[in-house]
PDB file of C-alpha atoms in Angstrom:
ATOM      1  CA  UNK A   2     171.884  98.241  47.985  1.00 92.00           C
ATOM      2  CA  UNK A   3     172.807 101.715  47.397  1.00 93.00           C
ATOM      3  CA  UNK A   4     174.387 100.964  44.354  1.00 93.00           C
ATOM      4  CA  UNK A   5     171.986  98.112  42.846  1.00 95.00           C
ATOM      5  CA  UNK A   6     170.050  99.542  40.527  1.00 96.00           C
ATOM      6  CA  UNK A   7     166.230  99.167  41.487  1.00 96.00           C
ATOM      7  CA  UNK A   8     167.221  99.347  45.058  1.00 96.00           C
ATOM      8  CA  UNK A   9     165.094 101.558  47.227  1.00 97.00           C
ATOM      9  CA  UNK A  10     167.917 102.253  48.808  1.00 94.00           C
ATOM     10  CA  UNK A  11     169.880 103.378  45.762  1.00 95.00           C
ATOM     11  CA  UNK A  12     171.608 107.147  46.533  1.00 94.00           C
ATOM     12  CA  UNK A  13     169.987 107.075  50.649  1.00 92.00           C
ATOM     13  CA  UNK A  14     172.770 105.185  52.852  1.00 91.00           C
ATOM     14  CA  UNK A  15     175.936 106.401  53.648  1.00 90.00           C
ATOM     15  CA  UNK A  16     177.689 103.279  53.892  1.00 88.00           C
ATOM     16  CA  UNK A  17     180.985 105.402  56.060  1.00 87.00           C
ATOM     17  CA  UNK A  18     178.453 106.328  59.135  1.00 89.00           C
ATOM     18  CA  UNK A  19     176.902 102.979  60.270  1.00 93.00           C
ATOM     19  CA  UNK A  20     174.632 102.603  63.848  1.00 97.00           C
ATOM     20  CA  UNK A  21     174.345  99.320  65.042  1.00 97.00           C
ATOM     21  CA  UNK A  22     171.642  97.973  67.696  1.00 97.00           C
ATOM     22  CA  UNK A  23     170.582  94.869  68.951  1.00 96.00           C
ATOM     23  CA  UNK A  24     168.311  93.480  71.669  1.00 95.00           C
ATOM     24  CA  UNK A  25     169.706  90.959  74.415  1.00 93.00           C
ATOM     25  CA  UNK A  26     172.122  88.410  72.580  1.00 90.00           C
ATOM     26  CA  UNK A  27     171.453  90.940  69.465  1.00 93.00           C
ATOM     27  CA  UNK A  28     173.507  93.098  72.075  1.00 95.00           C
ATOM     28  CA  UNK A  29     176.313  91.428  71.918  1.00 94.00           C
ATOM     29  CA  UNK A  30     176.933  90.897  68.516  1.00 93.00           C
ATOM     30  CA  UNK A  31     176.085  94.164  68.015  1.00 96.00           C
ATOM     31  CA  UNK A  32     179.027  94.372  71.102  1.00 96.00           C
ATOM     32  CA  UNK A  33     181.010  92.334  69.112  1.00 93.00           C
ATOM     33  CA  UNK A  34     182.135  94.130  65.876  1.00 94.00           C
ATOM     34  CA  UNK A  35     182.958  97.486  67.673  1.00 95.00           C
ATOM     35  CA  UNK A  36     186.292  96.939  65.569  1.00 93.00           C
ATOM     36  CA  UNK A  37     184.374  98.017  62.414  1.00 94.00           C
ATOM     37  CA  UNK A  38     185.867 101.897  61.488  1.00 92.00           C
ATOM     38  CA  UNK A  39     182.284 102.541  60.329  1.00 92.00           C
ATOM     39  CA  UNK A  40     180.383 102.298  63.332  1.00 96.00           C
ATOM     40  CA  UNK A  41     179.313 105.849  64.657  1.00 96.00           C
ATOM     41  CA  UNK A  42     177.233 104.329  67.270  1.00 98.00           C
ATOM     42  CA  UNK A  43     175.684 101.549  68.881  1.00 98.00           C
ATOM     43  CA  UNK A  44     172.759 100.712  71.054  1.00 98.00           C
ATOM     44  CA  UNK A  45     172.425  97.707  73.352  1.00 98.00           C
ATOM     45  CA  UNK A  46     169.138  97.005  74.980  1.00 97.00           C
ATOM     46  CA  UNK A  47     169.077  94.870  77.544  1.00 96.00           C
ATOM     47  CA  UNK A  48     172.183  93.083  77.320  1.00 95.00           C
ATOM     48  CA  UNK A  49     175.344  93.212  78.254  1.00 94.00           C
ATOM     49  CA  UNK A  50     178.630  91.126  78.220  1.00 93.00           C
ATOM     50  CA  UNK A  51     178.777  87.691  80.910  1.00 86.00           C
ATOM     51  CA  UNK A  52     181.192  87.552  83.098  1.00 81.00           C
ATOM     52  CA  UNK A  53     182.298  84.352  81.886  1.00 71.00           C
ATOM     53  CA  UNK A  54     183.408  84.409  77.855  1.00 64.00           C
ATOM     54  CA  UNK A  55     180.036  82.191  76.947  1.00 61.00           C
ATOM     55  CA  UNK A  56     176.502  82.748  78.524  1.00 57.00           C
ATOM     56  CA  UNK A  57     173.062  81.969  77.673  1.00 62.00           C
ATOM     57  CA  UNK A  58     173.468  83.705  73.920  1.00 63.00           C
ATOM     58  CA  UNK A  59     176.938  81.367  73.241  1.00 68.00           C
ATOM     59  CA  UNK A  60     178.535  84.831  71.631  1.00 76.00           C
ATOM     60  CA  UNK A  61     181.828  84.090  72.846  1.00 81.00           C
ATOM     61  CA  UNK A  62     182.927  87.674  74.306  1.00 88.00           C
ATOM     62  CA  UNK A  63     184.485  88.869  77.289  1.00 91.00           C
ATOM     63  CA  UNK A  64     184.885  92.092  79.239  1.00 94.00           C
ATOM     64  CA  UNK A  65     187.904  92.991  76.967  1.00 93.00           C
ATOM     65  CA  UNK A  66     186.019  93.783  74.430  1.00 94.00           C
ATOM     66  CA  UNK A  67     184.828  97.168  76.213  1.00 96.00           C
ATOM     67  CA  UNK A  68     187.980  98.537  75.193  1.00 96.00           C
ATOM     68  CA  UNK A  69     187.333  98.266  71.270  1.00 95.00           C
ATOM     69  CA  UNK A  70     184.035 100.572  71.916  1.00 97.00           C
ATOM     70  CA  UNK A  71     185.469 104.084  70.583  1.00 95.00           C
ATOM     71  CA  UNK A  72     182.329 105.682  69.282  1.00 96.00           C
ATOM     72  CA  UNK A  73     179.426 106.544  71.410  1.00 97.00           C
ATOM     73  CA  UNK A  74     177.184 104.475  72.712  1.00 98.00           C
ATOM     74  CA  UNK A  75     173.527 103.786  74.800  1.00 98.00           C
ATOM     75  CA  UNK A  76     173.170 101.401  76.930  1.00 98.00           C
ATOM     76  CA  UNK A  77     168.887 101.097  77.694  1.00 97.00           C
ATOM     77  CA  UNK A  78     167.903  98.398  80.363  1.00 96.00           C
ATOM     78  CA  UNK A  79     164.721  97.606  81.773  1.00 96.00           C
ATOM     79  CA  UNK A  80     165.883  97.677  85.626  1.00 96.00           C
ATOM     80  CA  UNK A  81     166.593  95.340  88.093  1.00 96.00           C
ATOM     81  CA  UNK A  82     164.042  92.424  87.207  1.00 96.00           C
ATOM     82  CA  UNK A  83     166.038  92.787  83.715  1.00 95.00           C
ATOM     83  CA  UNK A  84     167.976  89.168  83.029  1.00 93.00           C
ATOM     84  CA  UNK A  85     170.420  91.477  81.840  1.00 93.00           C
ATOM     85  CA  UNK A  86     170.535  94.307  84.799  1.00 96.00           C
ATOM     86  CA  UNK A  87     173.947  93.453  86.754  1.00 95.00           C
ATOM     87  CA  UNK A  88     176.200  92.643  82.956  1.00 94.00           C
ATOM     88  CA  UNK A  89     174.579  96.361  82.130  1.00 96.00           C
ATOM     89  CA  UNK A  90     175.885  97.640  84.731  1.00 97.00           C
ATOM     90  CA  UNK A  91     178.913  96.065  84.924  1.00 97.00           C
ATOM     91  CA  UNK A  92     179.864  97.320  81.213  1.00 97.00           C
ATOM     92  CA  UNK A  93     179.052 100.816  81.938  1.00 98.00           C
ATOM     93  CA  UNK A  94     181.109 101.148  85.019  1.00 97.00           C
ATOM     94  CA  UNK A  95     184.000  99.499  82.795  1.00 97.00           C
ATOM     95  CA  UNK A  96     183.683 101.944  79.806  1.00 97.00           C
ATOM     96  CA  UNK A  97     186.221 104.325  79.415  1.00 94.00           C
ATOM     97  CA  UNK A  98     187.251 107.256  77.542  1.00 94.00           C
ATOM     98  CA  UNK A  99     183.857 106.844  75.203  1.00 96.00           C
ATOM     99  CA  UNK A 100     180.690 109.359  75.505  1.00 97.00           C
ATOM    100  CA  UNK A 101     177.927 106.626  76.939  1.00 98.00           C
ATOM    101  CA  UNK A 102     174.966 106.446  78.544  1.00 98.00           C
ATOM    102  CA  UNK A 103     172.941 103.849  80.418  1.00 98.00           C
ATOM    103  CA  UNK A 104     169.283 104.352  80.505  1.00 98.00           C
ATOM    104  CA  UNK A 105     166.961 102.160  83.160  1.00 97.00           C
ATOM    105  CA  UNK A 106     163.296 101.864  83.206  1.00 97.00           C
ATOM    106  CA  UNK A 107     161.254  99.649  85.378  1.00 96.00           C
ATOM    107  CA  UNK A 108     160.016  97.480  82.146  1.00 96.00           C
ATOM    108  CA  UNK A 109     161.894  94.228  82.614  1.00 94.00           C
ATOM    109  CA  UNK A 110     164.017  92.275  79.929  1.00 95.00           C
ATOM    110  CA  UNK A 111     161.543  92.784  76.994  1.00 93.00           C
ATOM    111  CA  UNK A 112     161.813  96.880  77.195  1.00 93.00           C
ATOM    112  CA  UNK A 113     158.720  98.435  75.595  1.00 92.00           C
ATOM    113  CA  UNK A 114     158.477  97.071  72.239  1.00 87.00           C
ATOM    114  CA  UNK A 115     155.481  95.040  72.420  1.00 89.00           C
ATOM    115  CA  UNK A 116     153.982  98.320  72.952  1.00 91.00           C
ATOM    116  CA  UNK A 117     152.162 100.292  70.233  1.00 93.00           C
ATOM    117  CA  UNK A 118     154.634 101.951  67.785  1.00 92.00           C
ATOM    118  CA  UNK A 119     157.515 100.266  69.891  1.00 91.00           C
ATOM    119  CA  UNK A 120     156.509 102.506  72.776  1.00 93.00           C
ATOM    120  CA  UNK A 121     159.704 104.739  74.943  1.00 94.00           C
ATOM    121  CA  UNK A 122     162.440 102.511  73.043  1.00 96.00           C
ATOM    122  CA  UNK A 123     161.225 103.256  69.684  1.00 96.00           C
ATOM    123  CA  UNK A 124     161.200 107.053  70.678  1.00 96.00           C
ATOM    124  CA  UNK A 125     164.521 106.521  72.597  1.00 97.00           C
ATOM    125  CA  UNK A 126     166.147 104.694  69.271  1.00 97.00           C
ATOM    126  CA  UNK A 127     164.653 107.468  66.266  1.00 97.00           C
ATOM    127  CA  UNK A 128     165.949 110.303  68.403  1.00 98.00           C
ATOM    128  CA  UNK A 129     169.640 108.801  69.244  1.00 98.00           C
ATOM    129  CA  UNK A 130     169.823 107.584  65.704  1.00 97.00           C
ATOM    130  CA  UNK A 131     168.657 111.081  64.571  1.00 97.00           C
ATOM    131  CA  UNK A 132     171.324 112.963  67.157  1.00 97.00           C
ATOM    132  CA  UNK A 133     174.163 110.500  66.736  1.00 96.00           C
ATOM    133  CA  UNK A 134     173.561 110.108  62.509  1.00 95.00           C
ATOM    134  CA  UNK A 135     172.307 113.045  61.519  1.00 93.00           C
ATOM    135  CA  UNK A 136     173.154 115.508  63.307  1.00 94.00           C
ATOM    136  CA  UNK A 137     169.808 116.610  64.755  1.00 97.00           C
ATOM    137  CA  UNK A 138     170.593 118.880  67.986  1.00 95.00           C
ATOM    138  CA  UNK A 139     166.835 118.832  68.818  1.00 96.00           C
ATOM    139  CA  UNK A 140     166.665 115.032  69.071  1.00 97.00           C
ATOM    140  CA  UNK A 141     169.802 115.918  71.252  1.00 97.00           C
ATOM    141  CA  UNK A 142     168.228 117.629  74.223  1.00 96.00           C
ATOM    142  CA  UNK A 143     166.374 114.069  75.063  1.00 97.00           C
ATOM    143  CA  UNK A 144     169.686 113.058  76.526  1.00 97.00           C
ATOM    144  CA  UNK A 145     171.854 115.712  76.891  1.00 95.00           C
ATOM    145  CA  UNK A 146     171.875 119.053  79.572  1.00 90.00           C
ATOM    146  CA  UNK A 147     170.689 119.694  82.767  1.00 85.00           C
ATOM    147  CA  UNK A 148     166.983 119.642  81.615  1.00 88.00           C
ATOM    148  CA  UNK A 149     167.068 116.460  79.185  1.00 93.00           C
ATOM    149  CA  UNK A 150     163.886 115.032  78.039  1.00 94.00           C
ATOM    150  CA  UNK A 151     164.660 111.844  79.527  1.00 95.00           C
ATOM    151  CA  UNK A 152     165.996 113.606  82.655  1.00 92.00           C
ATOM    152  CA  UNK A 153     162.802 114.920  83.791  1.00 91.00           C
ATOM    153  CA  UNK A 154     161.343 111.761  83.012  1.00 94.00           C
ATOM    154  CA  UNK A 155     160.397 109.832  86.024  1.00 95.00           C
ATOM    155  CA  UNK A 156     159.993 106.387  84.282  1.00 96.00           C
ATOM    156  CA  UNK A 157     163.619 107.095  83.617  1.00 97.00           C
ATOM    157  CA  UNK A 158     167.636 106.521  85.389  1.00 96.00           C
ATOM    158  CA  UNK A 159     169.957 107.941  83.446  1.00 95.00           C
ATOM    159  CA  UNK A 160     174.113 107.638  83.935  1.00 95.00           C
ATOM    160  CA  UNK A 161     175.785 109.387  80.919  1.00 96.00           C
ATOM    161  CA  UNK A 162     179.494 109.334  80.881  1.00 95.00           C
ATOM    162  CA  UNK A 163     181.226 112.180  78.320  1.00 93.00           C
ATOM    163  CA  UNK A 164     178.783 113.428  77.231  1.00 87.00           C
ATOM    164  CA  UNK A 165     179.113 116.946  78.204  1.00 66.00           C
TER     165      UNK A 165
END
């Protein structure tokens, strides 16, 4: 599409920085090509990998595939009435030598986007997409520094991992 002529894409992606998100079993595949050199980040909301290689989703993965994240990346949950809480968790604590952080809110395994405009995950998403893609060190200061956005937010956990 940024090639095709007649695309209104044509000239506006940058097909060597690529974010990619997805929402419960949309979290693990999104989980599941962390191989791919052109990821620059990922989000997962409210999912995270079973403990046994095949759950509800039947995405075959298992904790190994923690190792193959390299590029930073959010992990947003919607606490502990979440279907997903304890397998968020569980990757977090297991991530290593990546820049992450895990975000919880008290809004269960369906997050906020039946809300208007997506509500706190759509504003959440456009500002790590905007830090981690473009560059933007004001859509930064939502998760990073003493005084983050989301830090004095008390609807808001947050566990960040090297992200100094």
């Amino acid at each position: 599409e940024n090639e095709r002529t007649g695309s209104i894409f044509r000239g506006r992606l940058d097909p060597a920085r690529v974010a990619v998100m997805g929402h419960s079993c949309g979290g693990l595949q999104a989980l599941a090509v962390q191989e791919d050199r052109r990821i620059i980040t990922s989000m997962i909301w409210n999912s995270g990998i079973y403990e046994r290689p095949v759950g509800r989703s039947g995405v075959r993965l298992t904790k190994a595939q923690l190792a193959k994240v390299r590029r930073p990346i959010a992990y947003i949950q919607g606490g502990a009435t979440d279907i997903a809480y304890r397998h968020v968790r569980d990757d977090f604590a297991r991530l290593a030598g990546v820049s992450a952080i895990m975000l919880e809110s008290n809004v269960g395994h369906g997050g906020t986007l039946t809300q208007p405009n997506g509500g706190s995950y759509a504003r959440i998403a456009t500002a790590w997409l905007n830090w981690r893609l473009r560059g933007d060190s004001r859509a930064a200061l939502m998760f990073v520094g003493p005084d983050c956005g989301l830090c004095s937010d008390p609807a808001w956990k947050i566990d960040r991992k090297g992200m100094d």
